[in-house]
Amino acid sequence: MDLKHLHSFIRIVEFGSLTRAAATLNVSQSLLSRQVRQLEIELGTHLLQRNGRGVTATDAGRQLLEHGRGILRQVEVARQQLGQSRGPQSGKVVVGFPPSVGALLTVDIVTRFRAGYPLASVSVVEALSSSLLEWLQLGRLDCALLYNPPVNANVHYRHVHSENLYLVGSMRSGVPLPDSVPLATLGSYPLIIPSHLHSVRQLVEADAAKHGVSLDIVVEIDSIRALLDLVERGVGYGVLSRNAVLSRAPGHSLRAVPIVQPNIETRLVVATPTQRPVSTITERAIGMIDDAIQRGLLDPVFES
């Protein structure tokens, strides 16, 4: 497979247009069409379909898009590893954070990384842990922080932080929360909670089932911002880490209290792939993440 053809295909899908992709790549549309056709012949399937506004990827094209981004990223990493003339402090690292963690770490990590390694570049991607894990295996990420990931032979995990989960409610509701909520009573609160793809949902349901607690889930929503908006309006209660609430703008009316007897503990790990080497610059970025956690950036004083 020609990497130039693969790169062209990815740009076409990203722009949704042969015209815009050709202008960006500074080549003719006819050349791009020939490159995509060559890929289709090689793979034995159609990759693009035309519509009134441009082009979109077929099911096979979307699969190639995901794999192709990882392939190009790994070629870039290989070039960095082999080209040592610029020294070990050059290259590029792509880091993945869950949104609640990114809100607290991204600015610190990027600022310190740019100051320490001016010849290198860093990219930060925020998404659910399940998506970050998939992208790490596909090669689109070099490392990631993940909440409660499943056992996976393709990924190495190192535990770096633990957080207890809190029940989050609105102080406008007129029904004040107690100072703590026993797990046995969690079923009496109407919950707004992420879908099954979210690690928090999986953890809460597993611990509730273990202790015979039936949950009252009234809304499923993966956007933490929207979830907290609904909680603040009194639609229901959330079960989240305190960092999710701390990322809220000042002046909110949310109150969070710990879930106890027992606590529900979420684990945060640094994840790296086992199927490919970790670059020097990625190791430096991980070192900065470790330092930020040790400095307590994930442990600010929480006022309930």
PDB file of C-alpha atoms in Angstrom:
ATOM      1  CA  MET A   1       0.000   0.000   0.000  1.00  0.00           C
ATOM      2  CA  ASP A   2       1.405   3.378  -1.058  1.00  0.00           C
ATOM      3  CA  LEU A   3       1.574   5.686   1.967  1.00  0.00           C
ATOM      4  CA  LYS A   4       1.025   8.757  -0.223  1.00  0.00           C
ATOM      5  CA  HIS A   5      -2.205   7.232  -1.504  1.00  0.00           C
ATOM      6  CA  LEU A   6      -3.264   6.478   2.062  1.00  0.00           C
ATOM      7  CA  HIS A   7      -2.483  10.039   3.159  1.00  0.00           C
ATOM      8  CA  SER A   8      -4.487  11.432   0.249  1.00  0.00           C
ATOM      9  CA  PHE A   9      -7.458   9.205   1.079  1.00  0.00           C
ATOM     10  CA  ILE A  10      -7.472  10.362   4.709  1.00  0.00           C
ATOM     11  CA  ARG A  11      -7.406  14.029   3.663  1.00  0.00           C
ATOM     12  CA  ILE A  12     -10.298  13.501   1.225  1.00  0.00           C
ATOM     13  CA  VAL A  13     -12.439  11.925   3.970  1.00  0.00           C
ATOM     14  CA  GLU A  14     -11.517  14.606   6.495  1.00  0.00           C
ATOM     15  CA  PHE A  15     -12.481  17.416   4.107  1.00  0.00           C
ATOM     16  CA  GLY A  16     -15.414  15.552   2.571  1.00  0.00           C
ATOM     17  CA  SER A  17     -14.354  16.947  -0.791  1.00  0.00           C
ATOM     18  CA  LEU A  18     -11.883  16.090  -3.547  1.00  0.00           C
ATOM     19  CA  THR A  19     -11.648  19.783  -4.432  1.00  0.00           C
ATOM     20  CA  ARG A  20     -10.652  20.947  -0.948  1.00  0.00           C
ATOM     21  CA  ALA A  21      -8.301  18.013  -0.417  1.00  0.00           C
ATOM     22  CA  ALA A  22      -6.573  18.699  -3.742  1.00  0.00           C
ATOM     23  CA  ALA A  23      -6.143  22.377  -2.845  1.00  0.00           C
ATOM     24  CA  THR A  24      -4.671  21.488   0.552  1.00  0.00           C
ATOM     25  CA  LEU A  25      -2.296  18.867  -0.879  1.00  0.00           C
ATOM     26  CA  ASN A  26      -1.462  21.069  -3.893  1.00  0.00           C
ATOM     27  CA  VAL A  27      -2.218  18.327  -6.430  1.00  0.00           C
ATOM     28  CA  SER A  28      -4.880  17.839  -9.100  1.00  0.00           C
ATOM     29  CA  GLN A  29      -8.257  16.252  -8.417  1.00  0.00           C
ATOM     30  CA  SER A  30      -7.595  13.729 -11.169  1.00  0.00           C
ATOM     31  CA  LEU A  31      -4.443  12.558  -9.376  1.00  0.00           C
ATOM     32  CA  LEU A  32      -6.352  12.114  -6.111  1.00  0.00           C
ATOM     33  CA  SER A  33      -9.067  10.156  -7.928  1.00  0.00           C
ATOM     34  CA  ARG A  34      -6.444   7.831  -9.426  1.00  0.00           C
ATOM     35  CA  GLN A  35      -4.807   7.316  -6.018  1.00  0.00           C
ATOM     36  CA  VAL A  36      -8.107   6.391  -4.372  1.00  0.00           C
ATOM     37  CA  ARG A  37      -9.000   4.101  -7.269  1.00  0.00           C
ATOM     38  CA  GLN A  38      -5.645   2.342  -6.875  1.00  0.00           C
ATOM     39  CA  LEU A  39      -6.391   1.777  -3.184  1.00  0.00           C
ATOM     40  CA  GLU A  40      -9.835   0.398  -4.041  1.00  0.00           C
ATOM     41  CA  ILE A  41      -8.368  -2.003  -6.589  1.00  0.00           C
ATOM     42  CA  GLU A  42      -5.700  -3.113  -4.136  1.00  0.00           C
ATOM     43  CA  LEU A  43      -8.207  -3.661  -1.298  1.00  0.00           C
ATOM     44  CA  GLY A  44     -11.001  -5.016  -3.509  1.00  0.00           C
ATOM     45  CA  THR A  45     -13.710  -2.697  -2.169  1.00  0.00           C
ATOM     46  CA  HIS A  46     -15.215   0.751  -2.625  1.00  0.00           C
ATOM     47  CA  LEU A  47     -13.887   3.342  -0.181  1.00  0.00           C
ATOM     48  CA  LEU A  48     -15.782   6.519  -1.122  1.00  0.00           C
ATOM     49  CA  GLN A  49     -19.302   7.383  -2.177  1.00  0.00           C
ATOM     50  CA  ARG A  50     -20.392  10.652  -3.738  1.00  0.00           C
ATOM     51  CA  ASN A  51     -23.302  12.764  -2.529  1.00  0.00           C
ATOM     52  CA  GLY A  52     -24.663  16.181  -3.416  1.00  0.00           C
ATOM     53  CA  ARG A  53     -22.165  17.966  -1.166  1.00  0.00           C
ATOM     54  CA  GLY A  54     -19.002  15.986  -1.861  1.00  0.00           C
ATOM     55  CA  VAL A  55     -17.819  12.542  -0.794  1.00  0.00           C
ATOM     56  CA  THR A  56     -18.146  10.369   2.291  1.00  0.00           C
ATOM     57  CA  ALA A  57     -16.435   7.145   3.326  1.00  0.00           C
ATOM     58  CA  THR A  58     -18.153   3.803   2.899  1.00  0.00           C
ATOM     59  CA  ASP A  59     -18.124   1.326   5.804  1.00  0.00           C
ATOM     60  CA  ALA A  60     -14.863  -0.090   4.452  1.00  0.00           C
ATOM     61  CA  GLY A  61     -13.544   3.437   3.984  1.00  0.00           C
ATOM     62  CA  ARG A  62     -14.245   4.306   7.619  1.00  0.00           C
ATOM     63  CA  GLN A  63     -12.322   1.218   8.721  1.00  0.00           C
ATOM     64  CA  LEU A  64      -9.404   2.191   6.499  1.00  0.00           C
ATOM     65  CA  LEU A  65      -9.537   5.723   7.912  1.00  0.00           C
ATOM     66  CA  GLU A  66      -9.111   4.471  11.487  1.00  0.00           C
ATOM     67  CA  HIS A  67      -6.315   2.047  10.599  1.00  0.00           C
ATOM     68  CA  GLY A  68      -4.693   4.483   8.187  1.00  0.00           C
ATOM     69  CA  ARG A  69      -4.282   7.210  10.782  1.00  0.00           C
ATOM     70  CA  GLY A  70      -2.530   4.716  13.037  1.00  0.00           C
ATOM     71  CA  ILE A  71      -0.313   3.472  10.217  1.00  0.00           C
ATOM     72  CA  LEU A  72       0.828   6.976   9.278  1.00  0.00           C
ATOM     73  CA  ARG A  73       1.404   7.814  12.936  1.00  0.00           C
ATOM     74  CA  GLN A  74       3.587   4.733  13.373  1.00  0.00           C
ATOM     75  CA  VAL A  75       5.605   5.578  10.258  1.00  0.00           C
ATOM     76  CA  GLU A  76       6.200   8.998  11.780  1.00  0.00           C
ATOM     77  CA  VAL A  77       7.278   7.422  15.088  1.00  0.00           C
ATOM     78  CA  ALA A  78       9.641   5.037  13.267  1.00  0.00           C
ATOM     79  CA  ARG A  79      11.271   7.932  11.451  1.00  0.00           C
ATOM     80  CA  GLN A  80      11.719   9.744  14.737  1.00  0.00           C
ATOM     81  CA  GLN A  81      13.264   6.679  16.387  1.00  0.00           C
ATOM     82  CA  LEU A  82      15.641   6.047  13.504  1.00  0.00           C
ATOM     83  CA  GLY A  83      16.585   9.655  12.853  1.00  0.00           C
ATOM     84  CA  GLN A  84      18.683  10.452  15.892  1.00  0.00           C
ATOM     85  CA  SER A  85      20.661  13.283  14.301  1.00  0.00           C
ATOM     86  CA  ARG A  86      18.426  15.887  15.924  1.00  0.00           C
ATOM     87  CA  GLY A  87      18.793  14.260  19.314  1.00  0.00           C
ATOM     88  CA  PRO A  88      16.396  12.464  21.673  1.00  0.00           C
ATOM     89  CA  GLN A  89      14.601  15.693  22.596  1.00  0.00           C
ATOM     90  CA  SER A  90      12.915  16.066  19.200  1.00  0.00           C
ATOM     91  CA  GLY A  91       9.897  14.373  17.668  1.00  0.00           C
ATOM     92  CA  LYS A  92       6.173  14.358  18.376  1.00  0.00           C
ATOM     93  CA  VAL A  93       4.049  12.801  21.099  1.00  0.00           C
ATOM     94  CA  VAL A  94       0.267  12.371  21.093  1.00  0.00           C
ATOM     95  CA  VAL A  95      -1.266  11.986  24.553  1.00  0.00           C
ATOM     96  CA  GLY A  96      -4.833  10.992  25.441  1.00  0.00           C
ATOM     97  CA  PHE A  97      -6.728  12.289  28.512  1.00  0.00           C
ATOM     98  CA  PRO A  98     -10.270  11.709  29.768  1.00  0.00           C
ATOM     99  CA  PRO A  99     -12.057  15.097  29.759  1.00  0.00           C
ATOM    100  CA  SER A 100     -12.111  15.526  33.554  1.00  0.00           C
ATOM    101  CA  VAL A 101      -8.374  14.859  33.712  1.00  0.00           C
ATOM    102  CA  GLY A 102      -7.596  17.000  30.688  1.00  0.00           C
ATOM    103  CA  ALA A 103      -9.317  19.978  32.314  1.00  0.00           C
ATOM    104  CA  LEU A 104      -6.781  19.804  35.155  1.00  0.00           C
ATOM    105  CA  LEU A 105      -3.592  18.596  33.435  1.00  0.00           C
ATOM    106  CA  THR A 106      -3.517  19.756  29.813  1.00  0.00           C
ATOM    107  CA  VAL A 107      -2.402  23.370  30.297  1.00  0.00           C
ATOM    108  CA  ASP A 108       0.316  22.373  32.781  1.00  0.00           C
ATOM    109  CA  ILE A 109       1.658  19.509  30.656  1.00  0.00           C
ATOM    110  CA  VAL A 110       1.680  21.431  27.365  1.00  0.00           C
ATOM    111  CA  THR A 111       3.265  24.538  28.915  1.00  0.00           C
ATOM    112  CA  ARG A 112       6.046  22.606  30.636  1.00  0.00           C
ATOM    113  CA  PHE A 113       6.611  20.327  27.642  1.00  0.00           C
ATOM    114  CA  ARG A 114       7.020  23.250  25.249  1.00  0.00           C
ATOM    115  CA  ALA A 115       9.448  24.936  27.641  1.00  0.00           C
ATOM    116  CA  GLY A 116      11.484  21.785  28.212  1.00  0.00           C
ATOM    117  CA  TYR A 117      11.533  20.408  24.653  1.00  0.00           C
ATOM    118  CA  PRO A 118      11.268  23.278  22.149  1.00  0.00           C
ATOM    119  CA  LEU A 119      12.337  21.031  19.246  1.00  0.00           C
ATOM    120  CA  ALA A 120       9.479  18.595  19.913  1.00  0.00           C
ATOM    121  CA  SER A 121       5.731  18.893  19.519  1.00  0.00           C
ATOM    122  CA  VAL A 122       2.904  17.609  21.698  1.00  0.00           C
ATOM    123  CA  SER A 123      -0.753  16.948  20.888  1.00  0.00           C
ATOM    124  CA  VAL A 124      -3.459  16.238  23.465  1.00  0.00           C
ATOM    125  CA  VAL A 125      -6.637  14.314  22.611  1.00  0.00           C
ATOM    126  CA  GLU A 126      -9.593  14.234  25.034  1.00  0.00           C
ATOM    127  CA  ALA A 127     -12.153  11.415  24.875  1.00  0.00           C
ATOM    128  CA  LEU A 128     -13.754   8.642  26.902  1.00  0.00           C
ATOM    129  CA  SER A 129     -11.340   5.988  28.176  1.00  0.00           C
ATOM    130  CA  SER A 130     -12.900   3.361  25.878  1.00  0.00           C
ATOM    131  CA  SER A 131     -12.149   5.496  22.800  1.00  0.00           C
ATOM    132  CA  LEU A 132      -8.645   6.359  24.013  1.00  0.00           C
ATOM    133  CA  LEU A 133      -7.874   2.663  24.498  1.00  0.00           C
ATOM    134  CA  GLU A 134      -8.993   1.860  20.954  1.00  0.00           C
ATOM    135  CA  TRP A 135      -6.933   4.705  19.473  1.00  0.00           C
ATOM    136  CA  LEU A 136      -3.877   3.658  21.494  1.00  0.00           C
ATOM    137  CA  GLN A 137      -4.071   0.168  19.985  1.00  0.00           C
ATOM    138  CA  LEU A 138      -4.597   1.597  16.487  1.00  0.00           C
ATOM    139  CA  GLY A 139      -1.443   3.695  16.867  1.00  0.00           C
ATOM    140  CA  ARG A 140      -3.126   7.109  16.885  1.00  0.00           C
ATOM    141  CA  LEU A 141      -1.926   7.761  20.457  1.00  0.00           C
ATOM    142  CA  ASP A 142       1.493   7.217  22.005  1.00  0.00           C
ATOM    143  CA  CYS A 143       0.225   7.053  25.581  1.00  0.00           C
ATOM    144  CA  ALA A 144      -2.975   7.752  27.488  1.00  0.00           C
ATOM    145  CA  LEU A 145      -4.452   8.139  30.936  1.00  0.00           C
ATOM    146  CA  LEU A 146      -7.381   5.739  31.310  1.00  0.00           C
ATOM    147  CA  TYR A 147      -9.993   5.104  33.975  1.00  0.00           C
ATOM    148  CA  ASN A 148     -10.552   1.464  34.973  1.00  0.00           C
ATOM    149  CA  PRO A 149      -9.501  -0.141  31.666  1.00  0.00           C
ATOM    150  CA  PRO A 150     -10.193  -3.823  30.970  1.00  0.00           C
ATOM    151  CA  VAL A 151      -7.388  -6.382  30.879  1.00  0.00           C
ATOM    152  CA  ASN A 152      -5.679  -6.141  27.488  1.00  0.00           C
ATOM    153  CA  ALA A 153      -2.551  -8.000  26.358  1.00  0.00           C
ATOM    154  CA  ASN A 154      -1.767  -5.254  23.813  1.00  0.00           C
ATOM    155  CA  VAL A 155      -1.494  -2.505  26.422  1.00  0.00           C
ATOM    156  CA  HIS A 156       0.672  -2.040  29.510  1.00  0.00           C
ATOM    157  CA  TYR A 157      -1.008  -0.324  32.463  1.00  0.00           C
ATOM    158  CA  ARG A 158       0.634   1.434  35.407  1.00  0.00           C
ATOM    159  CA  HIS A 159      -1.592   2.672  38.218  1.00  0.00           C
ATOM    160  CA  VAL A 160      -0.933   6.333  39.014  1.00  0.00           C
ATOM    161  CA  HIS A 161      -3.954   7.671  40.913  1.00  0.00           C
ATOM    162  CA  SER A 162      -7.155   6.669  42.673  1.00  0.00           C
ATOM    163  CA  GLU A 163     -10.289   8.734  43.254  1.00  0.00           C
ATOM    164  CA  ASN A 164     -13.490   8.078  45.153  1.00  0.00           C
ATOM    165  CA  LEU A 165     -16.778   8.700  43.384  1.00  0.00           C
ATOM    166  CA  TYR A 166     -19.265  11.269  44.710  1.00  0.00           C
ATOM    167  CA  LEU A 167     -22.999  11.726  44.461  1.00  0.00           C
ATOM    168  CA  VAL A 168     -23.586  15.128  42.867  1.00  0.00           C
ATOM    169  CA  GLY A 169     -26.788  17.113  43.361  1.00  0.00           C
ATOM    170  CA  SER A 170     -28.093  20.655  43.011  1.00  0.00           C
ATOM    171  CA  MET A 171     -28.338  23.023  45.962  1.00  0.00           C
ATOM    172  CA  ARG A 172     -31.338  24.592  44.187  1.00  0.00           C
ATOM    173  CA  SER A 173     -33.420  21.431  44.479  1.00  0.00           C
ATOM    174  CA  GLY A 174     -34.628  22.192  48.010  1.00  0.00           C
ATOM    175  CA  VAL A 175     -33.648  18.669  49.119  1.00  0.00           C
ATOM    176  CA  PRO A 176     -30.225  18.946  50.769  1.00  0.00           C
ATOM    177  CA  LEU A 177     -27.825  16.058  50.419  1.00  0.00           C
ATOM    178  CA  PRO A 178     -26.475  14.442  53.585  1.00  0.00           C
ATOM    179  CA  ASP A 179     -22.751  14.704  54.304  1.00  0.00           C
ATOM    180  CA  SER A 180     -22.274  11.239  52.814  1.00  0.00           C
ATOM    181  CA  VAL A 181     -24.396   8.644  51.011  1.00  0.00           C
ATOM    182  CA  PRO A 182     -24.140   4.927  51.895  1.00  0.00           C
ATOM    183  CA  LEU A 183     -23.975   2.742  48.802  1.00  0.00           C
ATOM    184  CA  ALA A 184     -27.006   0.825  50.071  1.00  0.00           C
ATOM    185  CA  THR A 185     -29.157   3.975  49.652  1.00  0.00           C
ATOM    186  CA  LEU A 186     -27.859   4.964  46.209  1.00  0.00           C
ATOM    187  CA  GLY A 187     -30.896   3.361  44.567  1.00  0.00           C
ATOM    188  CA  SER A 188     -33.182   5.972  46.132  1.00  0.00           C
ATOM    189  CA  TYR A 189     -31.681   8.753  43.995  1.00  0.00           C
ATOM    190  CA  PRO A 190     -32.766   9.218  40.345  1.00  0.00           C
ATOM    191  CA  LEU A 191     -29.474   9.088  38.481  1.00  0.00           C
ATOM    192  CA  ILE A 192     -28.215  10.827  35.365  1.00  0.00           C
ATOM    193  CA  ILE A 193     -25.337   8.654  34.312  1.00  0.00           C
ATOM    194  CA  PRO A 194     -23.138   7.966  31.262  1.00  0.00           C
ATOM    195  CA  SER A 195     -23.796   5.084  28.871  1.00  0.00           C
ATOM    196  CA  HIS A 196     -22.227   1.646  29.207  1.00  0.00           C
ATOM    197  CA  LEU A 197     -19.192   2.806  27.196  1.00  0.00           C
ATOM    198  CA  HIS A 198     -18.157   5.054  30.082  1.00  0.00           C
ATOM    199  CA  SER A 199     -15.865   3.562  32.750  1.00  0.00           C
ATOM    200  CA  VAL A 200     -17.797   5.296  35.554  1.00  0.00           C
ATOM    201  CA  ARG A 201     -21.048   3.596  34.486  1.00  0.00           C
ATOM    202  CA  GLN A 202     -19.373   0.193  34.409  1.00  0.00           C
ATOM    203  CA  LEU A 203     -17.777   0.722  37.817  1.00  0.00           C
ATOM    204  CA  VAL A 204     -20.947   2.016  39.534  1.00  0.00           C
ATOM    205  CA  GLU A 205     -23.118  -0.790  38.152  1.00  0.00           C
ATOM    206  CA  ALA A 206     -20.571  -3.456  39.123  1.00  0.00           C
ATOM    207  CA  ASP A 207     -20.252  -2.202  42.708  1.00  0.00           C
ATOM    208  CA  ALA A 208     -24.022  -1.736  43.046  1.00  0.00           C
ATOM    209  CA  ALA A 209     -24.694  -5.267  41.785  1.00  0.00           C
ATOM    210  CA  LYS A 210     -22.052  -6.667  44.125  1.00  0.00           C
ATOM    211  CA  HIS A 211     -23.933  -5.197  47.107  1.00  0.00           C
ATOM    212  CA  GLY A 212     -27.431  -5.941  45.845  1.00  0.00           C
ATOM    213  CA  VAL A 213     -28.336  -2.317  45.076  1.00  0.00           C
ATOM    214  CA  SER A 214     -30.809  -1.621  42.240  1.00  0.00           C
ATOM    215  CA  LEU A 215     -30.091   1.722  40.558  1.00  0.00           C
ATOM    216  CA  ASP A 216     -32.746   4.157  39.339  1.00  0.00           C
ATOM    217  CA  ILE A 217     -31.250   5.470  36.072  1.00  0.00           C
ATOM    218  CA  VAL A 218     -33.509   8.140  34.558  1.00  0.00           C
ATOM    219  CA  VAL A 219     -31.188   9.632  31.904  1.00  0.00           C
ATOM    220  CA  GLU A 220     -28.118   8.310  30.061  1.00  0.00           C
ATOM    221  CA  ILE A 221     -25.732  10.925  28.683  1.00  0.00           C
ATOM    222  CA  ASP A 222     -22.008  10.768  27.899  1.00  0.00           C
ATOM    223  CA  SER A 223     -21.310  14.500  27.896  1.00  0.00           C
ATOM    224  CA  ILE A 224     -20.157  15.344  31.419  1.00  0.00           C
ATOM    225  CA  ARG A 225     -20.857  19.035  30.832  1.00  0.00           C
ATOM    226  CA  ALA A 226     -24.450  18.349  29.782  1.00  0.00           C
ATOM    227  CA  LEU A 227     -24.850  15.838  32.601  1.00  0.00           C
ATOM    228  CA  LEU A 228     -23.851  18.448  35.173  1.00  0.00           C
ATOM    229  CA  ASP A 229     -26.145  21.012  33.517  1.00  0.00           C
ATOM    230  CA  LEU A 230     -29.069  18.630  34.039  1.00  0.00           C
ATOM    231  CA  VAL A 231     -28.035  17.906  37.622  1.00  0.00           C
ATOM    232  CA  GLU A 232     -27.798  21.627  38.345  1.00  0.00           C
ATOM    233  CA  ARG A 233     -31.364  22.059  37.018  1.00  0.00           C
ATOM    234  CA  GLY A 234     -32.603  19.388  39.401  1.00  0.00           C
ATOM    235  CA  VAL A 235     -33.407  16.698  36.821  1.00  0.00           C
ATOM    236  CA  GLY A 236     -31.490  14.075  38.807  1.00  0.00           C
ATOM    237  CA  TYR A 237     -28.200  13.224  40.483  1.00  0.00           C
ATOM    238  CA  GLY A 238     -24.809  12.347  39.035  1.00  0.00           C
ATOM    239  CA  VAL A 239     -22.173   9.863  40.188  1.00  0.00           C
ATOM    240  CA  LEU A 240     -18.787  11.255  39.203  1.00  0.00           C
ATOM    241  CA  SER A 241     -15.270  11.904  40.426  1.00  0.00           C
ATOM    242  CA  ARG A 242     -14.775  15.196  42.195  1.00  0.00           C
ATOM    243  CA  ASN A 243     -12.512  16.345  39.345  1.00  0.00           C
ATOM    244  CA  ALA A 244     -15.526  16.387  37.033  1.00  0.00           C
ATOM    245  CA  VAL A 245     -17.206  18.886  39.367  1.00  0.00           C
ATOM    246  CA  LEU A 246     -14.011  20.879  39.883  1.00  0.00           C
ATOM    247  CA  SER A 247     -13.813  21.476  36.131  1.00  0.00           C
ATOM    248  CA  ARG A 248     -17.088  23.412  36.427  1.00  0.00           C
ATOM    249  CA  ALA A 249     -16.960  27.209  36.178  1.00  0.00           C
ATOM    250  CA  PRO A 250     -16.999  29.068  39.524  1.00  0.00           C
ATOM    251  CA  GLY A 251     -20.392  30.007  40.906  1.00  0.00           C
ATOM    252  CA  HIS A 252     -22.156  26.715  40.173  1.00  0.00           C
ATOM    253  CA  SER A 253     -24.819  25.363  42.525  1.00  0.00           C
ATOM    254  CA  LEU A 254     -23.563  21.772  42.622  1.00  0.00           C
ATOM    255  CA  ARG A 255     -22.830  19.901  45.839  1.00  0.00           C
ATOM    256  CA  ALA A 256     -20.942  16.618  45.896  1.00  0.00           C
ATOM    257  CA  VAL A 257     -20.800  14.192  48.814  1.00  0.00           C
ATOM    258  CA  PRO A 258     -18.834  10.940  49.080  1.00  0.00           C
ATOM    259  CA  ILE A 259     -20.431   7.544  48.539  1.00  0.00           C
ATOM    260  CA  VAL A 260     -19.470   5.389  51.526  1.00  0.00           C
ATOM    261  CA  GLN A 261     -19.838   1.940  53.127  1.00  0.00           C
ATOM    262  CA  PRO A 262     -18.045   1.083  50.910  1.00  0.00           C
ATOM    263  CA  ASN A 263     -16.438   3.793  48.816  1.00  0.00           C
ATOM    264  CA  ILE A 264     -16.580   3.401  45.047  1.00  0.00           C
ATOM    265  CA  GLU A 265     -12.997   3.900  43.908  1.00  0.00           C
ATOM    266  CA  THR A 266     -11.998   4.665  40.338  1.00  0.00           C
ATOM    267  CA  ARG A 267      -8.437   3.892  39.232  1.00  0.00           C
ATOM    268  CA  LEU A 268      -6.431   6.003  36.801  1.00  0.00           C
ATOM    269  CA  VAL A 269      -3.596   4.338  34.867  1.00  0.00           C
ATOM    270  CA  VAL A 270      -0.942   5.382  32.366  1.00  0.00           C
ATOM    271  CA  ALA A 271      -1.350   3.149  29.325  1.00  0.00           C
ATOM    272  CA  THR A 272       1.311   2.416  26.697  1.00  0.00           C
ATOM    273  CA  PRO A 273       1.270  -0.126  23.849  1.00  0.00           C
ATOM    274  CA  THR A 274       3.088  -3.432  24.234  1.00  0.00           C
ATOM    275  CA  GLN A 275       3.283  -4.049  20.463  1.00  0.00           C
ATOM    276  CA  ARG A 276       5.584  -1.142  19.625  1.00  0.00           C
ATOM    277  CA  PRO A 277       8.426   0.721  21.351  1.00  0.00           C
ATOM    278  CA  VAL A 278       7.794   3.801  23.455  1.00  0.00           C
ATOM    279  CA  SER A 279       9.801   6.719  22.056  1.00  0.00           C
ATOM    280  CA  THR A 280      12.155   8.777  24.183  1.00  0.00           C
ATOM    281  CA  ILE A 281      10.020  11.876  23.846  1.00  0.00           C
ATOM    282  CA  THR A 282       6.942   9.885  24.920  1.00  0.00           C
ATOM    283  CA  GLU A 283       8.822   8.744  28.027  1.00  0.00           C
ATOM    284  CA  ARG A 284       9.619  12.394  28.793  1.00  0.00           C
ATOM    285  CA  ALA A 285       5.941  13.327  28.445  1.00  0.00           C
ATOM    286  CA  ILE A 286       4.916  10.481  30.757  1.00  0.00           C
ATOM    287  CA  GLY A 287       7.478  11.721  33.270  1.00  0.00           C
ATOM    288  CA  MET A 288       5.803  15.142  33.217  1.00  0.00           C
ATOM    289  CA  ILE A 289       2.395  13.536  33.747  1.00  0.00           C
ATOM    290  CA  ASP A 290       3.745  11.604  36.746  1.00  0.00           C
ATOM    291  CA  ASP A 291       5.234  14.805  38.156  1.00  0.00           C
ATOM    292  CA  ALA A 292       1.964  16.714  37.720  1.00  0.00           C
ATOM    293  CA  ILE A 293       0.054  14.001  39.584  1.00  0.00           C
ATOM    294  CA  GLN A 294       2.666  13.923  42.356  1.00  0.00           C
ATOM    295  CA  ARG A 295       2.351  17.697  42.674  1.00  0.00           C
ATOM    296  CA  GLY A 296      -1.318  17.182  43.416  1.00  0.00           C
ATOM    297  CA  LEU A 297      -2.936  18.640  40.318  1.00  0.00           C
ATOM    298  CA  LEU A 298      -5.557  15.894  40.536  1.00  0.00           C
ATOM    299  CA  ASP A 299      -6.021  16.482  44.272  1.00  0.00           C
ATOM    300  CA  PRO A 300      -7.193  20.079  44.696  1.00  0.00           C
ATOM    301  CA  VAL A 301      -9.056  21.018  47.846  1.00  0.00           C
ATOM    302  CA  PHE A 302     -12.708  20.186  47.248  1.00  0.00           C
ATOM    303  CA  GLU A 303     -15.392  22.386  48.745  1.00  0.00           C
ATOM    304  CA  SER A 304     -18.730  20.599  48.793  1.00  0.00           C
TER     305      SER A 304
END
